[in-house]
Amino acid sequence: MPKIVWLTDIHMTLPDETVNGRDPAAALTRCIDHILRHHADADLAAVTGDLADTGAAEEYARVRAELDRLPMPVAVTLGNHDRTDGHRAVFGEAEGAALGHASLSVDLGERWRCLLLDTNGTDASQGDLAIDRLDWLAAELDAARQRRCVLLLHHPPARIGLPAFDAIGLREGARLGLAAVLGRHRERLALIGFGHCHMSIAGAVAGIPMVGMGSVLYRVRPDFEGNGFDPVPWDPGVYGVILLGPAGPVVHTVATG
Ligand SMILES: [Fe+2]
Ligand SMILES: [Fe+2]
């Protein structure tokens, strides 16, 4: 059964810098060590954005040094904290540079396709999807033929009911455009996974199951009334394990501490 290890929201800094008192380099090392111990047999490692905290090339170099320890292929797409030039300087053509966006398609055997869609926009926080990205997604879904698809992206594909995150979600035009593509390919899509919110979320969009994954760095408490971004104090950081069985996908959240 194909297996994907899924990392999101690494928020790597320069050496000796932290994010809300946490050390992203230590968190990523802990995560990679855990994957090597327990899931070295995975077919793919997928990273759904916010690899870097400020987008400096040196941050990507630190991320890449850790990801290079993994034995399986690694597929990376971007989030709102990422910067295209910093990412390209380190990851280069391997990550879909020919498209002009860091989206990519990976087939896992004869039955499954994993699509990573770049929602990194020009705004500092909101996600965006220009028409070329939606066209790319539709074409990759059409070309999947007999394969069922898992779509991974940084921003939630729908509103999630938390003011702090809905304010920095996908721009409305992008969200509606994505919903239209998803609706037309509902039968082909088995799962949509997103990061950005640093917490576990389950729901559906266009009739397709969607799952939000917690961050490699730390998870955040949902704030239903205010605009809070409140890290869980004891949280060691998590990653996802997606099992692609004959009945459909199953997603596990794995703590690394
Ligand atoms: Fe993030
Ligand atoms: Fe984000």
PDB file of C-alpha atoms and ligand atoms in Angstrom:
ATOM      1  CA  MET A   1       0.000   0.000   0.000  1.00  0.00           C
ATOM      2  CA  PRO A   2       1.532   3.368  -0.988  1.00  0.00           C
ATOM      3  CA  LYS A   3       2.515   5.586   1.912  1.00  0.00           C
ATOM      4  CA  ILE A   4       3.185   9.335   2.012  1.00  0.00           C
ATOM      5  CA  VAL A   5       4.893  11.072   4.919  1.00  0.00           C
ATOM      6  CA  TRP A   6       3.552  14.605   5.031  1.00  0.00           C
ATOM      7  CA  LEU A   7       5.417  17.535   6.579  1.00  0.00           C
ATOM      8  CA  THR A   8       4.072  21.060   6.763  1.00  0.00           C
ATOM      9  CA  ASP A   9       4.920  24.443   8.281  1.00  0.00           C
ATOM     10  CA  ILE A  10       8.568  23.921   9.176  1.00  0.00           C
ATOM     11  CA  HIS A  11       9.216  27.694   9.459  1.00  0.00           C
ATOM     12  CA  MET A  12      12.992  27.314   9.308  1.00  0.00           C
ATOM     13  CA  THR A  13      15.003  30.293  10.540  1.00  0.00           C
ATOM     14  CA  LEU A  14      18.649  31.279  10.418  1.00  0.00           C
ATOM     15  CA  PRO A  15      20.877  29.654  13.064  1.00  0.00           C
ATOM     16  CA  ASP A  16      20.190  30.767  16.649  1.00  0.00           C
ATOM     17  CA  GLU A  17      16.809  32.275  15.727  1.00  0.00           C
ATOM     18  CA  THR A  18      13.511  30.923  17.033  1.00  0.00           C
ATOM     19  CA  VAL A  19       9.781  31.217  16.252  1.00  0.00           C
ATOM     20  CA  ASN A  20       7.652  31.880  19.333  1.00  0.00           C
ATOM     21  CA  GLY A  21      10.459  30.451  21.422  1.00  0.00           C
ATOM     22  CA  ARG A  22      10.710  27.217  19.413  1.00  0.00           C
ATOM     23  CA  ASP A  23      13.721  26.063  17.441  1.00  0.00           C
ATOM     24  CA  PRO A  24      12.639  25.014  13.925  1.00  0.00           C
ATOM     25  CA  ALA A  25      15.950  23.277  13.160  1.00  0.00           C
ATOM     26  CA  ALA A  26      15.622  21.041  16.236  1.00  0.00           C
ATOM     27  CA  ALA A  27      11.963  20.323  15.415  1.00  0.00           C
ATOM     28  CA  LEU A  28      12.785  19.326  11.836  1.00  0.00           C
ATOM     29  CA  THR A  29      15.698  17.136  12.925  1.00  0.00           C
ATOM     30  CA  ARG A  30      13.377  15.405  15.415  1.00  0.00           C
ATOM     31  CA  CYS A  31      10.784  14.886  12.678  1.00  0.00           C
ATOM     32  CA  ILE A  32      13.268  13.483  10.144  1.00  0.00           C
ATOM     33  CA  ASP A  33      14.796  11.202  12.799  1.00  0.00           C
ATOM     34  CA  HIS A  34      11.299   9.904  13.616  1.00  0.00           C
ATOM     35  CA  ILE A  35      10.493   9.257   9.951  1.00  0.00           C
ATOM     36  CA  LEU A  36      13.808   7.424   9.479  1.00  0.00           C
ATOM     37  CA  ARG A  37      13.043   5.233  12.485  1.00  0.00           C
ATOM     38  CA  HIS A  38       9.396   4.452  11.679  1.00  0.00           C
ATOM     39  CA  HIS A  39       8.523   5.305   8.071  1.00  0.00           C
ATOM     40  CA  ALA A  40      11.685   4.963   5.998  1.00  0.00           C
ATOM     41  CA  ASP A  41       9.609   2.725   3.716  1.00  0.00           C
ATOM     42  CA  ALA A  42       7.319   5.596   2.620  1.00  0.00           C
ATOM     43  CA  ASP A  43       7.039   6.117  -1.138  1.00  0.00           C
ATOM     44  CA  LEU A  44       7.054   9.902  -0.968  1.00  0.00           C
ATOM     45  CA  ALA A  45       7.763  12.736   1.457  1.00  0.00           C
ATOM     46  CA  ALA A  46       5.463  15.674   0.663  1.00  0.00           C
ATOM     47  CA  VAL A  47       6.042  19.135   2.152  1.00  0.00           C
ATOM     48  CA  THR A  48       3.148  21.598   1.967  1.00  0.00           C
ATOM     49  CA  GLY A  49       4.750  24.979   2.443  1.00  0.00           C
ATOM     50  CA  ASP A  50       6.043  27.423   4.997  1.00  0.00           C
ATOM     51  CA  LEU A  51       9.365  25.617   4.724  1.00  0.00           C
ATOM     52  CA  ALA A  52      11.088  28.885   5.594  1.00  0.00           C
ATOM     53  CA  ASP A  53      10.037  31.558   8.066  1.00  0.00           C
ATOM     54  CA  THR A  54      11.295  34.610   6.161  1.00  0.00           C
ATOM     55  CA  GLY A  55      12.133  33.027   2.795  1.00  0.00           C
ATOM     56  CA  ALA A  56      15.911  33.572   2.902  1.00  0.00           C
ATOM     57  CA  ALA A  57      17.940  31.140   0.778  1.00  0.00           C
ATOM     58  CA  GLU A  58      19.935  30.089   3.850  1.00  0.00           C
ATOM     59  CA  GLU A  59      16.722  28.926   5.510  1.00  0.00           C
ATOM     60  CA  TYR A  60      15.964  26.712   2.495  1.00  0.00           C
ATOM     61  CA  ALA A  61      19.518  25.356   2.590  1.00  0.00           C
ATOM     62  CA  ARG A  62      18.962  24.295   6.214  1.00  0.00           C
ATOM     63  CA  VAL A  63      15.653  22.631   5.277  1.00  0.00           C
ATOM     64  CA  ARG A  64      17.195  20.874   2.312  1.00  0.00           C
ATOM     65  CA  ALA A  65      20.082  19.501   4.368  1.00  0.00           C
ATOM     66  CA  GLU A  66      17.536  17.736   6.588  1.00  0.00           C
ATOM     67  CA  LEU A  67      15.226  16.591   3.757  1.00  0.00           C
ATOM     68  CA  ASP A  68      18.262  15.151   1.932  1.00  0.00           C
ATOM     69  CA  ARG A  69      18.591  12.631   4.777  1.00  0.00           C
ATOM     70  CA  LEU A  70      15.360  10.956   3.658  1.00  0.00           C
ATOM     71  CA  PRO A  71      15.676   7.900   1.409  1.00  0.00           C
ATOM     72  CA  MET A  72      12.411   8.433  -0.487  1.00  0.00           C
ATOM     73  CA  PRO A  73      11.641  11.086  -3.167  1.00  0.00           C
ATOM     74  CA  VAL A  74      10.753  14.484  -1.696  1.00  0.00           C
ATOM     75  CA  ALA A  75       8.124  16.797  -3.239  1.00  0.00           C
ATOM     76  CA  VAL A  76       7.854  20.381  -2.033  1.00  0.00           C
ATOM     77  CA  THR A  77       5.305  23.127  -2.593  1.00  0.00           C
ATOM     78  CA  LEU A  78       5.140  26.604  -1.085  1.00  0.00           C
ATOM     79  CA  GLY A  79       3.200  28.544   1.537  1.00  0.00           C
ATOM     80  CA  ASN A  80       2.734  32.183   2.405  1.00  0.00           C
ATOM     81  CA  HIS A  81       6.001  32.444   4.373  1.00  0.00           C
ATOM     82  CA  ASP A  82       7.969  31.108   1.406  1.00  0.00           C
ATOM     83  CA  ARG A  83       9.679  33.248  -1.195  1.00  0.00           C
ATOM     84  CA  THR A  84      10.024  31.917  -4.707  1.00  0.00           C
ATOM     85  CA  ASP A  85      13.562  33.217  -5.265  1.00  0.00           C
ATOM     86  CA  GLY A  86      14.901  31.779  -2.005  1.00  0.00           C
ATOM     87  CA  HIS A  87      13.229  28.440  -2.726  1.00  0.00           C
ATOM     88  CA  ARG A  88      14.518  28.285  -6.307  1.00  0.00           C
ATOM     89  CA  ALA A  89      18.049  29.195  -5.252  1.00  0.00           C
ATOM     90  CA  VAL A  90      18.211  25.994  -3.219  1.00  0.00           C
ATOM     91  CA  PHE A  91      15.691  23.562  -4.727  1.00  0.00           C
ATOM     92  CA  GLY A  92      16.078  24.732  -8.365  1.00  0.00           C
ATOM     93  CA  GLU A  93      14.425  23.211 -11.409  1.00  0.00           C
ATOM     94  CA  ALA A  94      13.543  20.018  -9.585  1.00  0.00           C
ATOM     95  CA  GLU A  95      10.460  21.702  -8.144  1.00  0.00           C
ATOM     96  CA  GLY A  96       8.477  22.684 -11.214  1.00  0.00           C
ATOM     97  CA  ALA A  97      10.371  25.894 -12.041  1.00  0.00           C
ATOM     98  CA  ALA A  98       9.415  25.414 -15.705  1.00  0.00           C
ATOM     99  CA  LEU A  99       5.782  25.982 -14.726  1.00  0.00           C
ATOM    100  CA  GLY A 100       6.526  29.272 -12.998  1.00  0.00           C
ATOM    101  CA  HIS A 101       5.027  27.872  -9.818  1.00  0.00           C
ATOM    102  CA  ALA A 102       6.115  25.138  -7.421  1.00  0.00           C
ATOM    103  CA  SER A 103       3.383  22.618  -8.240  1.00  0.00           C
ATOM    104  CA  LEU A 104       4.105  19.017  -9.067  1.00  0.00           C
ATOM    105  CA  SER A 105       2.534  15.677  -9.801  1.00  0.00           C
ATOM    106  CA  VAL A 106       3.878  12.338  -8.558  1.00  0.00           C
ATOM    107  CA  ASP A 107       2.429   8.950  -9.504  1.00  0.00           C
ATOM    108  CA  LEU A 108       2.518   6.270  -6.809  1.00  0.00           C
ATOM    109  CA  GLY A 109       2.082   2.982  -8.628  1.00  0.00           C
ATOM    110  CA  GLU A 110      -0.841   2.299 -10.938  1.00  0.00           C
ATOM    111  CA  ARG A 111      -3.603   3.415  -8.586  1.00  0.00           C
ATOM    112  CA  TRP A 112      -2.610   6.719  -7.035  1.00  0.00           C
ATOM    113  CA  ARG A 113      -1.403  10.196  -7.988  1.00  0.00           C
ATOM    114  CA  CYS A 114      -0.257  12.857  -5.528  1.00  0.00           C
ATOM    115  CA  LEU A 115      -0.615  16.479  -6.645  1.00  0.00           C
ATOM    116  CA  LEU A 116       1.050  19.379  -4.834  1.00  0.00           C
ATOM    117  CA  LEU A 117      -0.465  22.749  -5.736  1.00  0.00           C
ATOM    118  CA  ASP A 118       1.420  25.995  -5.053  1.00  0.00           C
ATOM    119  CA  THR A 119      -0.895  28.571  -3.386  1.00  0.00           C
ATOM    120  CA  ASN A 120       1.892  31.057  -2.608  1.00  0.00           C
ATOM    121  CA  GLY A 121       0.546  34.470  -3.612  1.00  0.00           C
ATOM    122  CA  THR A 122       1.948  37.974  -3.828  1.00  0.00           C
ATOM    123  CA  ASP A 123       0.277  39.024  -0.577  1.00  0.00           C
ATOM    124  CA  ALA A 124       2.240  38.271   2.581  1.00  0.00           C
ATOM    125  CA  SER A 125      -0.353  35.918   4.037  1.00  0.00           C
ATOM    126  CA  GLN A 126      -3.307  35.193   1.765  1.00  0.00           C
ATOM    127  CA  GLY A 127      -3.017  32.403  -0.758  1.00  0.00           C
ATOM    128  CA  ASP A 128      -3.717  32.847  -4.443  1.00  0.00           C
ATOM    129  CA  LEU A 129      -4.244  30.698  -7.521  1.00  0.00           C
ATOM    130  CA  ALA A 130      -3.809  32.352 -10.902  1.00  0.00           C
ATOM    131  CA  ILE A 131      -5.620  30.735 -13.806  1.00  0.00           C
ATOM    132  CA  ASP A 132      -2.456  28.919 -14.960  1.00  0.00           C
ATOM    133  CA  ARG A 133      -2.296  27.052 -11.631  1.00  0.00           C
ATOM    134  CA  LEU A 134      -5.967  26.043 -11.835  1.00  0.00           C
ATOM    135  CA  ASP A 135      -5.460  24.961 -15.455  1.00  0.00           C
ATOM    136  CA  TRP A 136      -2.426  22.906 -14.404  1.00  0.00           C
ATOM    137  CA  LEU A 137      -4.462  21.214 -11.668  1.00  0.00           C
ATOM    138  CA  ALA A 138      -7.356  20.417 -14.013  1.00  0.00           C
ATOM    139  CA  ALA A 139      -4.965  19.004 -16.639  1.00  0.00           C
ATOM    140  CA  GLU A 140      -3.178  16.806 -14.071  1.00  0.00           C
ATOM    141  CA  LEU A 141      -6.499  15.516 -12.744  1.00  0.00           C
ATOM    142  CA  ASP A 142      -7.682  14.750 -16.280  1.00  0.00           C
ATOM    143  CA  ALA A 143      -4.390  12.981 -17.081  1.00  0.00           C
ATOM    144  CA  ALA A 144      -4.593  10.819 -13.945  1.00  0.00           C
ATOM    145  CA  ARG A 145      -6.910   8.459 -15.881  1.00  0.00           C
ATOM    146  CA  GLN A 146      -7.420   5.358 -13.707  1.00  0.00           C
ATOM    147  CA  ARG A 147      -5.479   6.765 -10.762  1.00  0.00           C
ATOM    148  CA  ARG A 148      -7.214   8.310  -7.765  1.00  0.00           C
ATOM    149  CA  CYS A 149      -5.712  11.573  -6.618  1.00  0.00           C
ATOM    150  CA  VAL A 150      -4.585  13.145  -3.364  1.00  0.00           C
ATOM    151  CA  LEU A 151      -4.269  16.932  -3.577  1.00  0.00           C
ATOM    152  CA  LEU A 152      -1.918  18.642  -1.107  1.00  0.00           C
ATOM    153  CA  LEU A 153      -1.658  22.414  -0.773  1.00  0.00           C
ATOM    154  CA  HIS A 154      -0.732  24.984   1.847  1.00  0.00           C
ATOM    155  CA  HIS A 155      -3.889  27.074   2.308  1.00  0.00           C
ATOM    156  CA  PRO A 156      -7.231  25.486   3.246  1.00  0.00           C
ATOM    157  CA  PRO A 157      -9.375  25.009   0.143  1.00  0.00           C
ATOM    158  CA  ALA A 158     -12.441  26.312   2.041  1.00  0.00           C
ATOM    159  CA  ARG A 159     -13.255  28.606   4.958  1.00  0.00           C
ATOM    160  CA  ILE A 160     -12.659  26.839   8.281  1.00  0.00           C
ATOM    161  CA  GLY A 161     -14.634  29.016  10.711  1.00  0.00           C
ATOM    162  CA  LEU A 162     -11.622  30.493  12.532  1.00  0.00           C
ATOM    163  CA  PRO A 163     -11.392  34.285  11.963  1.00  0.00           C
ATOM    164  CA  ALA A 164      -7.592  34.432  12.225  1.00  0.00           C
ATOM    165  CA  PHE A 165      -7.129  31.871   9.465  1.00  0.00           C
ATOM    166  CA  ASP A 166     -10.072  32.756   7.247  1.00  0.00           C
ATOM    167  CA  ALA A 167      -8.587  36.279   7.052  1.00  0.00           C
ATOM    168  CA  ILE A 168      -5.369  34.816   5.611  1.00  0.00           C
ATOM    169  CA  GLY A 169      -6.885  31.974   3.604  1.00  0.00           C
ATOM    170  CA  LEU A 170      -7.164  31.735  -0.165  1.00  0.00           C
ATOM    171  CA  ARG A 171      -8.349  34.933  -1.851  1.00  0.00           C
ATOM    172  CA  GLU A 172     -12.023  34.632  -2.715  1.00  0.00           C
ATOM    173  CA  GLY A 173     -11.478  34.368  -6.469  1.00  0.00           C
ATOM    174  CA  ALA A 174      -8.929  31.598  -5.982  1.00  0.00           C
ATOM    175  CA  ARG A 175     -11.179  29.733  -3.548  1.00  0.00           C
ATOM    176  CA  LEU A 176     -14.130  29.851  -5.948  1.00  0.00           C
ATOM    177  CA  GLY A 177     -11.977  28.919  -8.927  1.00  0.00           C
ATOM    178  CA  LEU A 178     -10.520  25.975  -7.023  1.00  0.00           C
ATOM    179  CA  ALA A 179     -13.979  24.848  -5.900  1.00  0.00           C
ATOM    180  CA  ALA A 180     -15.094  24.792  -9.535  1.00  0.00           C
ATOM    181  CA  VAL A 181     -12.140  22.575 -10.563  1.00  0.00           C
ATOM    182  CA  LEU A 182     -12.679  20.300  -7.551  1.00  0.00           C
ATOM    183  CA  GLY A 183     -16.393  19.971  -8.312  1.00  0.00           C
ATOM    184  CA  ARG A 184     -15.678  18.887 -11.878  1.00  0.00           C
ATOM    185  CA  HIS A 185     -13.178  16.238 -10.659  1.00  0.00           C
ATOM    186  CA  ARG A 186     -14.954  15.071  -7.519  1.00  0.00           C
ATOM    187  CA  GLU A 187     -14.903  11.406  -8.563  1.00  0.00           C
ATOM    188  CA  ARG A 188     -11.159  11.423  -9.095  1.00  0.00           C
ATOM    189  CA  LEU A 189     -10.148  13.136  -5.847  1.00  0.00           C
ATOM    190  CA  ALA A 190      -9.960  10.915  -2.772  1.00  0.00           C
ATOM    191  CA  LEU A 191      -8.473  13.462  -0.350  1.00  0.00           C
ATOM    192  CA  ILE A 192      -7.359  17.073  -0.019  1.00  0.00           C
ATOM    193  CA  GLY A 193      -4.701  17.892   2.592  1.00  0.00           C
ATOM    194  CA  PHE A 194      -3.608  21.355   3.703  1.00  0.00           C
ATOM    195  CA  GLY A 195      -1.295  23.034   6.225  1.00  0.00           C
ATOM    196  CA  HIS A 196      -1.107  26.738   7.171  1.00  0.00           C
ATOM    197  CA  CYS A 197      -3.320  26.485  10.308  1.00  0.00           C
ATOM    198  CA  HIS A 198      -0.879  24.394  12.383  1.00  0.00           C
ATOM    199  CA  MET A 199      -3.707  22.183  13.641  1.00  0.00           C
ATOM    200  CA  SER A 200      -5.694  19.065  12.873  1.00  0.00           C
ATOM    201  CA  ILE A 201      -8.904  19.822  10.955  1.00  0.00           C
ATOM    202  CA  ALA A 202     -11.309  17.470   9.179  1.00  0.00           C
ATOM    203  CA  GLY A 203     -14.111  18.410   6.805  1.00  0.00           C
ATOM    204  CA  ALA A 204     -15.153  18.325   3.178  1.00  0.00           C
ATOM    205  CA  VAL A 205     -15.109  20.639   0.181  1.00  0.00           C
ATOM    206  CA  ALA A 206     -17.088  20.014  -3.002  1.00  0.00           C
ATOM    207  CA  GLY A 207     -17.980  16.639  -1.491  1.00  0.00           C
ATOM    208  CA  ILE A 208     -14.303  15.663  -1.171  1.00  0.00           C
ATOM    209  CA  PRO A 209     -12.798  14.880   2.267  1.00  0.00           C
ATOM    210  CA  MET A 210     -10.276  17.455   3.466  1.00  0.00           C
ATOM    211  CA  VAL A 211      -7.754  17.253   6.297  1.00  0.00           C
ATOM    212  CA  GLY A 212      -5.597  19.927   7.900  1.00  0.00           C
ATOM    213  CA  MET A 213      -2.261  18.775   9.346  1.00  0.00           C
ATOM    214  CA  GLY A 214      -0.453  20.224  12.364  1.00  0.00           C
ATOM    215  CA  SER A 215       2.950  21.788  11.993  1.00  0.00           C
ATOM    216  CA  VAL A 216       6.363  20.150  12.315  1.00  0.00           C
ATOM    217  CA  LEU A 217       7.234  23.092  14.595  1.00  0.00           C
ATOM    218  CA  TYR A 218       4.198  23.375  16.920  1.00  0.00           C
ATOM    219  CA  ARG A 219       0.451  23.131  16.828  1.00  0.00           C
ATOM    220  CA  VAL A 220      -1.916  26.046  17.495  1.00  0.00           C
ATOM    221  CA  ARG A 221      -5.143  26.116  19.527  1.00  0.00           C
ATOM    222  CA  PRO A 222      -8.248  26.968  17.507  1.00  0.00           C
ATOM    223  CA  ASP A 223      -9.612  30.405  18.492  1.00  0.00           C
ATOM    224  CA  PHE A 224     -13.262  30.559  17.438  1.00  0.00           C
ATOM    225  CA  GLU A 225     -13.969  34.136  18.599  1.00  0.00           C
ATOM    226  CA  GLY A 226     -10.840  36.209  18.371  1.00  0.00           C
ATOM    227  CA  ASN A 227      -7.828  36.585  16.201  1.00  0.00           C
ATOM    228  CA  GLY A 228      -5.539  34.386  18.258  1.00  0.00           C
ATOM    229  CA  PHE A 229      -2.552  32.399  17.076  1.00  0.00           C
ATOM    230  CA  ASP A 230      -1.796  30.617  20.309  1.00  0.00           C
ATOM    231  CA  PRO A 231       0.777  27.795  20.187  1.00  0.00           C
ATOM    232  CA  VAL A 232       0.043  24.737  22.324  1.00  0.00           C
ATOM    233  CA  PRO A 233       2.774  25.091  25.012  1.00  0.00           C
ATOM    234  CA  TRP A 234       3.717  21.435  25.326  1.00  0.00           C
ATOM    235  CA  ASP A 235       3.381  20.462  21.694  1.00  0.00           C
ATOM    236  CA  PRO A 236       6.410  18.730  20.204  1.00  0.00           C
ATOM    237  CA  GLY A 237       5.316  19.155  16.567  1.00  0.00           C
ATOM    238  CA  VAL A 238       3.779  16.539  14.304  1.00  0.00           C
ATOM    239  CA  TYR A 239       3.833  15.126  10.791  1.00  0.00           C
ATOM    240  CA  GLY A 240       1.292  13.163   8.819  1.00  0.00           C
ATOM    241  CA  VAL A 241       1.303   9.614   7.485  1.00  0.00           C
ATOM    242  CA  ILE A 242      -1.105   9.021   4.595  1.00  0.00           C
ATOM    243  CA  LEU A 243      -1.858   5.372   3.839  1.00  0.00           C
ATOM    244  CA  LEU A 244      -3.364   4.777   0.401  1.00  0.00           C
ATOM    245  CA  GLY A 245      -5.263   1.523   0.784  1.00  0.00           C
ATOM    246  CA  PRO A 246      -7.758  -0.109  -1.553  1.00  0.00           C
ATOM    247  CA  ALA A 247     -10.711   1.360   0.397  1.00  0.00           C
ATOM    248  CA  GLY A 248      -9.274   4.892   0.284  1.00  0.00           C
ATOM    249  CA  PRO A 249      -6.844   7.105   2.179  1.00  0.00           C
ATOM    250  CA  VAL A 250      -6.276   7.076   5.938  1.00  0.00           C
ATOM    251  CA  VAL A 251      -4.407   9.984   7.556  1.00  0.00           C
ATOM    252  CA  HIS A 252      -2.505   9.662  10.835  1.00  0.00           C
ATOM    253  CA  THR A 253      -1.025  12.498  12.877  1.00  0.00           C
ATOM    254  CA  VAL A 254       2.314  11.496  14.416  1.00  0.00           C
ATOM    255  CA  ALA A 255       3.881  13.432  17.301  1.00  0.00           C
ATOM    256  CA  THR A 256       7.661  13.633  17.118  1.00  0.00           C
ATOM    257  CA  GLY A 257       8.507  14.286  20.777  1.00  0.00           C
TER     258      GLY A 257
HETATM  259 FE    FE B   1       2.760  28.178   8.868  1.00  0.00          FE
HETATM  260 FE    FE B   2       1.059  29.525   6.255  1.00  0.00          FE
END
